[in-house]
Amino acid sequence: MDLTKKILTGLIVLAGYNMSAQMSFENAPASTIENTSSSVEDIFAPRTDLLRTEAGGFIFGPATRIKFKIEEESGPVTTYFKVADYPFMKSDGRQMMPHELADGTYTIKYYSVDEVGNQEPVRWKEITVDKQGPNIRSGFNFSPKLYDNGIPVFPKNVQLAIDVDDENVVVKKVTVTINDEHKFEFNEEQHIDLTGLLNKISAEHYLIEVRAYDSFYNLSKEVVEFQRTK
């Protein structure tokens, strides 16, 4: 056998060996194939965002929970946050604004750490705390001309209206009680003319209590007392 034939024979044997090895690898059980994905090191920190409240935006009432959206692919994370000058605390999704915090605008800071120690930069958001009920304003169509023991006295044709609004959230409900026995309820009203109701109630002395609730169920109240001539 000449040299050319020996070289061709060697190449054919080597090619057959490579094909056999490739087929053996492809048919091997998955457990015998090394999984290199688990050896990839996690170097990326989580991403934390403060969730908007149901009232809209970042307005928090006295019983609104502080919740976060966290993006992390490798596993569990721990989130920390602080409001105003209070210290950082661990988030469990159930915390509310500190009870001592008055109405106003504050800064909330927060960050997360994953299970291998990657920590994101501290992020922050400006929030509003709303613990007060809606604004209530009552008004007559003209001023009284006399007073009876400090109580204003109006002629029979006097008109009375109330305006209810809220700077942060919507007005949920307004109740009007006249002389402790006539109660009326209005939903999401901002201007209420009470003149028609007063004309249906035969009385000379009126004691009217107005209660207004916002979407956080914060309550505000106003009392109007007056007399009407016959």
mmCIF file of C-alpha atoms in Angstrom:
data_model
loop_
_atom_site.group_PDB
_atom_site.id
_atom_site.type_symbol
_atom_site.label_atom_id
_atom_site.label_comp_id
_atom_site.label_asym_id
_atom_site.label_seq_id
_atom_site.Cartn_x
_atom_site.Cartn_y
_atom_site.Cartn_z
ATOM 1 C CA MET A 1 0.000 0.000 0.000
ATOM 2 C CA ASP A 2 1.472 3.275 -1.048
ATOM 3 C CA LEU A 3 1.692 6.374 1.165
ATOM 4 C CA THR A 4 -1.349 8.098 -0.364
ATOM 5 C CA LYS A 5 -3.622 5.158 0.466
ATOM 6 C CA LYS A 6 -2.325 5.045 4.049
ATOM 7 C CA ILE A 7 -3.122 8.744 4.555
ATOM 8 C CA LEU A 8 -6.662 8.377 3.123
ATOM 9 C CA THR A 9 -7.323 5.328 5.301
ATOM 10 C CA GLY A 10 -6.203 7.247 8.401
ATOM 11 C CA LEU A 11 -8.471 10.163 7.572
ATOM 12 C CA ILE A 12 -11.479 7.899 7.075
ATOM 13 C CA VAL A 13 -10.877 6.186 10.469
ATOM 14 C CA LEU A 14 -10.462 9.575 12.221
ATOM 15 C CA ALA A 15 -13.673 10.948 10.683
ATOM 16 C CA GLY A 16 -15.579 7.880 11.781
ATOM 17 C CA TYR A 17 -14.245 8.269 15.308
ATOM 18 C CA ASN A 18 -15.357 11.944 15.462
ATOM 19 C CA MET A 19 -18.872 11.123 14.246
ATOM 20 C CA SER A 20 -19.170 8.326 16.816
ATOM 21 C CA ALA A 21 -18.026 10.628 19.619
ATOM 22 C CA GLN A 22 -20.480 13.352 18.560
ATOM 23 C CA MET A 23 -23.401 10.888 18.496
ATOM 24 C CA SER A 24 -22.449 9.565 21.939
ATOM 25 C CA PHE A 25 -22.421 13.102 23.361
ATOM 26 C CA GLU A 26 -25.802 13.978 21.830
ATOM 27 C CA ASN A 27 -27.379 10.793 23.187
ATOM 28 C CA ALA A 28 -25.890 11.132 26.690
ATOM 29 C CA PRO A 29 -28.313 11.682 29.624
ATOM 30 C CA ALA A 30 -28.779 15.284 30.689
ATOM 31 C CA SER A 31 -27.289 14.522 34.110
ATOM 32 C CA THR A 32 -23.919 13.623 32.538
ATOM 33 C CA ILE A 33 -23.657 16.964 30.680
ATOM 34 C CA GLU A 34 -22.011 19.723 32.679
ATOM 35 C CA ASN A 35 -24.336 22.661 33.426
ATOM 36 C CA THR A 36 -22.249 25.805 33.244
ATOM 37 C CA SER A 37 -25.159 28.252 33.790
ATOM 38 C CA SER A 38 -25.135 27.736 37.569
ATOM 39 C CA SER A 39 -21.555 28.948 37.747
ATOM 40 C CA VAL A 40 -22.448 32.413 36.377
ATOM 41 C CA GLU A 41 -21.834 34.996 39.105
ATOM 42 C CA ASP A 42 -24.701 37.374 39.991
ATOM 43 C CA ILE A 43 -23.259 40.898 39.975
ATOM 44 C CA PHE A 44 -26.486 42.848 39.379
ATOM 45 C CA ALA A 45 -28.393 44.587 42.170
ATOM 46 C CA PRO A 46 -32.216 44.575 42.426
ATOM 47 C CA ARG A 47 -34.384 47.443 41.214
ATOM 48 C CA THR A 48 -36.943 48.856 43.661
ATOM 49 C CA ASP A 49 -39.811 51.244 42.893
ATOM 50 C CA LEU A 50 -42.452 52.668 45.220
ATOM 51 C CA LEU A 51 -45.944 51.647 44.096
ATOM 52 C CA ARG A 52 -48.643 54.252 43.569
ATOM 53 C CA THR A 53 -51.591 54.182 45.956
ATOM 54 C CA GLU A 54 -55.187 53.475 44.977
ATOM 55 C CA ALA A 55 -56.010 57.112 45.672
ATOM 56 C CA GLY A 56 -53.686 58.069 42.840
ATOM 57 C CA GLY A 57 -50.083 59.190 42.703
ATOM 58 C CA PHE A 58 -48.095 58.965 45.893
ATOM 59 C CA ILE A 59 -50.682 60.233 48.368
ATOM 60 C CA PHE A 60 -50.914 58.240 51.592
ATOM 61 C CA GLY A 61 -53.734 58.254 54.118
ATOM 62 C CA PRO A 62 -53.491 57.104 57.747
ATOM 63 C CA ALA A 63 -54.183 53.454 56.804
ATOM 64 C CA THR A 64 -52.488 53.247 53.385
ATOM 65 C CA ARG A 65 -49.848 50.527 53.166
ATOM 66 C CA ILE A 66 -46.374 51.257 51.825
ATOM 67 C CA LYS A 67 -45.677 48.794 49.011
ATOM 68 C CA PHE A 68 -42.831 48.338 46.542
ATOM 69 C CA LYS A 69 -42.280 46.719 43.152
ATOM 70 C CA ILE A 70 -38.972 44.826 43.061
ATOM 71 C CA GLU A 71 -37.184 43.493 39.986
ATOM 72 C CA GLU A 72 -34.663 40.722 40.739
ATOM 73 C CA GLU A 73 -33.915 37.547 38.756
ATOM 74 C CA SER A 74 -31.623 35.597 41.074
ATOM 75 C CA GLY A 75 -33.833 35.072 44.133
ATOM 76 C CA PRO A 76 -35.195 36.646 47.336
ATOM 77 C CA VAL A 77 -34.424 40.243 48.289
ATOM 78 C CA THR A 78 -34.711 42.364 51.422
ATOM 79 C CA THR A 79 -36.082 45.901 51.123
ATOM 80 C CA TYR A 80 -35.460 48.780 53.526
ATOM 81 C CA PHE A 81 -37.141 52.191 53.669
ATOM 82 C CA LYS A 82 -37.391 55.327 55.780
ATOM 83 C CA VAL A 83 -39.896 58.202 55.872
ATOM 84 C CA ALA A 84 -38.837 61.757 56.721
ATOM 85 C CA ASP A 85 -36.418 61.658 59.690
ATOM 86 C CA TYR A 86 -37.423 58.217 60.918
ATOM 87 C CA PRO A 87 -34.745 55.473 60.779
ATOM 88 C CA PHE A 88 -34.568 52.814 58.068
ATOM 89 C CA MET A 89 -36.735 49.758 58.676
ATOM 90 C CA LYS A 90 -37.254 46.450 56.885
ATOM 91 C CA SER A 91 -40.302 46.336 54.608
ATOM 92 C CA ASP A 92 -42.866 43.560 54.975
ATOM 93 C CA GLY A 93 -45.590 45.097 52.762
ATOM 94 C CA ARG A 94 -47.887 45.864 55.692
ATOM 95 C CA GLN A 95 -46.413 49.054 57.142
ATOM 96 C CA MET A 96 -48.287 52.339 57.088
ATOM 97 C CA MET A 97 -47.168 55.913 57.568
ATOM 98 C CA PRO A 98 -46.045 56.741 61.135
ATOM 99 C CA HIS A 99 -49.034 57.891 63.190
ATOM 100 C CA GLU A 100 -47.110 60.907 64.475
ATOM 101 C CA LEU A 101 -46.550 62.207 60.952
ATOM 102 C CA ALA A 102 -48.709 65.289 60.293
ATOM 103 C CA ASP A 103 -50.235 66.299 56.978
ATOM 104 C CA GLY A 104 -47.671 67.510 54.486
ATOM 105 C CA THR A 105 -45.058 66.584 51.897
ATOM 106 C CA TYR A 106 -42.180 64.262 52.823
ATOM 107 C CA THR A 107 -39.393 62.217 51.265
ATOM 108 C CA ILE A 108 -39.352 58.420 51.416
ATOM 109 C CA LYS A 109 -36.025 56.645 50.749
ATOM 110 C CA TYR A 110 -35.667 52.942 49.920
ATOM 111 C CA TYR A 111 -33.361 50.256 48.538
ATOM 112 C CA SER A 112 -33.099 46.456 48.242
ATOM 113 C CA VAL A 113 -30.352 43.870 48.756
ATOM 114 C CA ASP A 114 -30.380 40.438 47.097
ATOM 115 C CA GLU A 115 -29.350 37.163 48.721
ATOM 116 C CA VAL A 116 -25.744 37.382 47.538
ATOM 117 C CA GLY A 117 -25.261 40.915 48.877
ATOM 118 C CA ASN A 118 -25.786 43.072 45.782
ATOM 119 C CA GLN A 119 -27.259 46.379 46.955
ATOM 120 C CA GLU A 120 -28.853 48.973 44.731
ATOM 121 C CA PRO A 121 -28.335 52.724 45.243
ATOM 122 C CA VAL A 122 -30.730 54.405 47.663
ATOM 123 C CA ARG A 123 -33.700 55.755 45.736
ATOM 124 C CA TRP A 124 -36.212 58.363 46.884
ATOM 125 C CA LYS A 125 -39.670 59.687 46.106
ATOM 126 C CA GLU A 126 -41.633 62.727 47.262
ATOM 127 C CA ILE A 127 -44.935 61.738 48.891
ATOM 128 C CA THR A 128 -47.953 63.473 50.424
ATOM 129 C CA VAL A 129 -49.504 62.461 53.732
ATOM 130 C CA ASP A 130 -53.228 63.220 54.013
ATOM 131 C CA LYS A 131 -54.928 62.663 57.374
ATOM 132 C CA GLN A 132 -57.455 65.496 57.192
ATOM 133 C CA GLY A 133 -61.025 65.325 55.950
ATOM 134 C CA PRO A 134 -62.438 67.450 53.124
ATOM 135 C CA ASN A 135 -62.901 71.199 53.367
ATOM 136 C CA ILE A 136 -66.467 72.267 54.258
ATOM 137 C CA ARG A 137 -67.750 75.804 53.653
ATOM 138 C CA SER A 138 -71.305 76.921 54.344
ATOM 139 C CA GLY A 139 -72.890 80.176 53.300
ATOM 140 C CA PHE A 140 -76.178 82.087 53.269
ATOM 141 C CA ASN A 141 -77.244 84.296 50.399
ATOM 142 C CA PHE A 142 -77.259 87.390 52.664
ATOM 143 C CA SER A 143 -76.131 88.438 56.131
ATOM 144 C CA PRO A 144 -78.447 88.304 59.191
ATOM 145 C CA LYS A 145 -79.943 91.573 60.448
ATOM 146 C CA LEU A 146 -80.272 90.441 64.063
ATOM 147 C CA TYR A 147 -79.124 87.795 66.566
ATOM 148 C CA ASP A 148 -81.003 85.933 69.293
ATOM 149 C CA ASN A 149 -78.545 84.972 72.075
ATOM 150 C CA GLY A 150 -75.766 84.886 69.522
ATOM 151 C CA ILE A 151 -77.740 82.819 66.992
ATOM 152 C CA PRO A 152 -78.305 84.553 63.624
ATOM 153 C CA VAL A 153 -81.906 85.147 62.595
ATOM 154 C CA PHE A 154 -82.878 85.184 58.919
ATOM 155 C CA PRO A 155 -86.139 85.820 57.063
ATOM 156 C CA LYS A 156 -88.014 82.792 55.770
ATOM 157 C CA ASN A 157 -86.697 83.144 52.196
ATOM 158 C CA VAL A 158 -83.034 82.726 53.181
ATOM 159 C CA GLN A 159 -80.972 80.275 51.133
ATOM 160 C CA LEU A 160 -78.246 77.994 52.468
ATOM 161 C CA ALA A 161 -75.638 76.031 50.505
ATOM 162 C CA ILE A 162 -72.463 74.132 51.347
ATOM 163 C CA ASP A 163 -69.339 73.461 49.304
ATOM 164 C CA VAL A 164 -67.188 70.387 49.964
ATOM 165 C CA ASP A 165 -63.830 69.707 48.336
ATOM 166 C CA ASP A 166 -60.521 68.020 49.033
ATOM 167 C CA GLU A 167 -57.081 69.185 47.926
ATOM 168 C CA ASN A 168 -55.561 65.709 47.593
ATOM 169 C CA VAL A 169 -58.204 63.041 46.915
ATOM 170 C CA VAL A 170 -61.885 62.807 45.997
ATOM 171 C CA VAL A 171 -64.822 63.467 48.291
ATOM 172 C CA LYS A 172 -66.412 60.082 48.972
ATOM 173 C CA LYS A 173 -69.539 60.925 50.944
ATOM 174 C CA VAL A 174 -71.349 63.848 52.566
ATOM 175 C CA THR A 175 -74.087 63.517 55.194
ATOM 176 C CA VAL A 176 -76.361 66.341 56.357
ATOM 177 C CA THR A 177 -78.403 65.993 59.556
ATOM 178 C CA ILE A 178 -81.051 68.614 60.339
ATOM 179 C CA ASN A 179 -82.346 68.972 63.905
ATOM 180 C CA ASP A 180 -81.044 65.491 64.843
ATOM 181 C CA GLU A 181 -83.851 63.724 62.977
ATOM 182 C CA HIS A 182 -83.644 64.442 59.262
ATOM 183 C CA LYS A 183 -80.587 62.847 57.666
ATOM 184 C CA PHE A 184 -79.577 63.093 54.011
ATOM 185 C CA GLU A 185 -76.635 61.514 52.192
ATOM 186 C CA PHE A 186 -74.823 62.742 49.096
ATOM 187 C CA ASN A 187 -72.145 60.873 47.151
ATOM 188 C CA GLU A 188 -69.187 62.735 45.677
ATOM 189 C CA GLU A 189 -71.039 66.052 45.829
ATOM 190 C CA GLN A 190 -69.112 69.318 45.973
ATOM 191 C CA HIS A 191 -71.899 71.902 45.919
ATOM 192 C CA ILE A 192 -75.108 71.151 47.801
ATOM 193 C CA ASP A 193 -78.034 73.594 47.971
ATOM 194 C CA LEU A 194 -79.913 72.874 51.202
ATOM 195 C CA THR A 195 -82.663 75.475 50.651
ATOM 196 C CA GLY A 196 -85.177 72.954 49.291
ATOM 197 C CA LEU A 197 -84.633 70.594 52.237
ATOM 198 C CA LEU A 198 -85.061 73.411 54.749
ATOM 199 C CA ASN A 199 -88.348 74.488 53.148
ATOM 200 C CA LYS A 200 -89.725 70.966 53.618
ATOM 201 C CA ILE A 201 -88.974 70.997 57.341
ATOM 202 C CA SER A 202 -91.315 73.165 59.404
ATOM 203 C CA ALA A 203 -89.205 74.763 62.114
ATOM 204 C CA GLU A 204 -87.994 78.105 63.367
ATOM 205 C CA HIS A 205 -84.702 76.865 64.809
ATOM 206 C CA TYR A 206 -82.263 74.810 62.742
ATOM 207 C CA LEU A 207 -79.213 72.867 63.861
ATOM 208 C CA ILE A 208 -77.408 71.382 60.864
ATOM 209 C CA GLU A 209 -74.458 69.006 61.103
ATOM 210 C CA VAL A 210 -72.430 68.353 57.962
ATOM 211 C CA ARG A 211 -70.010 65.403 57.823
ATOM 212 C CA ALA A 212 -67.701 64.857 54.860
ATOM 213 C CA TYR A 213 -65.496 61.811 54.125
ATOM 214 C CA ASP A 214 -62.695 61.553 51.586
ATOM 215 C CA SER A 215 -61.463 58.373 49.850
ATOM 216 C CA PHE A 216 -59.205 57.643 52.861
ATOM 217 C CA TYR A 217 -62.303 57.970 55.091
ATOM 218 C CA ASN A 218 -60.790 61.000 56.761
ATOM 219 C CA LEU A 219 -63.663 62.867 58.401
ATOM 220 C CA SER A 220 -64.382 66.566 58.750
ATOM 221 C CA LYS A 221 -67.416 68.129 60.392
ATOM 222 C CA GLU A 222 -69.155 71.492 60.536
ATOM 223 C CA VAL A 223 -72.207 72.643 62.489
ATOM 224 C CA VAL A 224 -74.481 75.477 61.338
ATOM 225 C CA GLU A 225 -77.107 76.925 63.696
ATOM 226 C CA PHE A 226 -79.624 79.654 62.859
ATOM 227 C CA GLN A 227 -83.263 80.726 63.086
ATOM 228 C CA ARG A 228 -85.818 81.697 60.499
ATOM 229 C CA THR A 229 -88.738 84.032 61.053
ATOM 230 C CA LYS A 230 -92.262 82.848 60.332
#
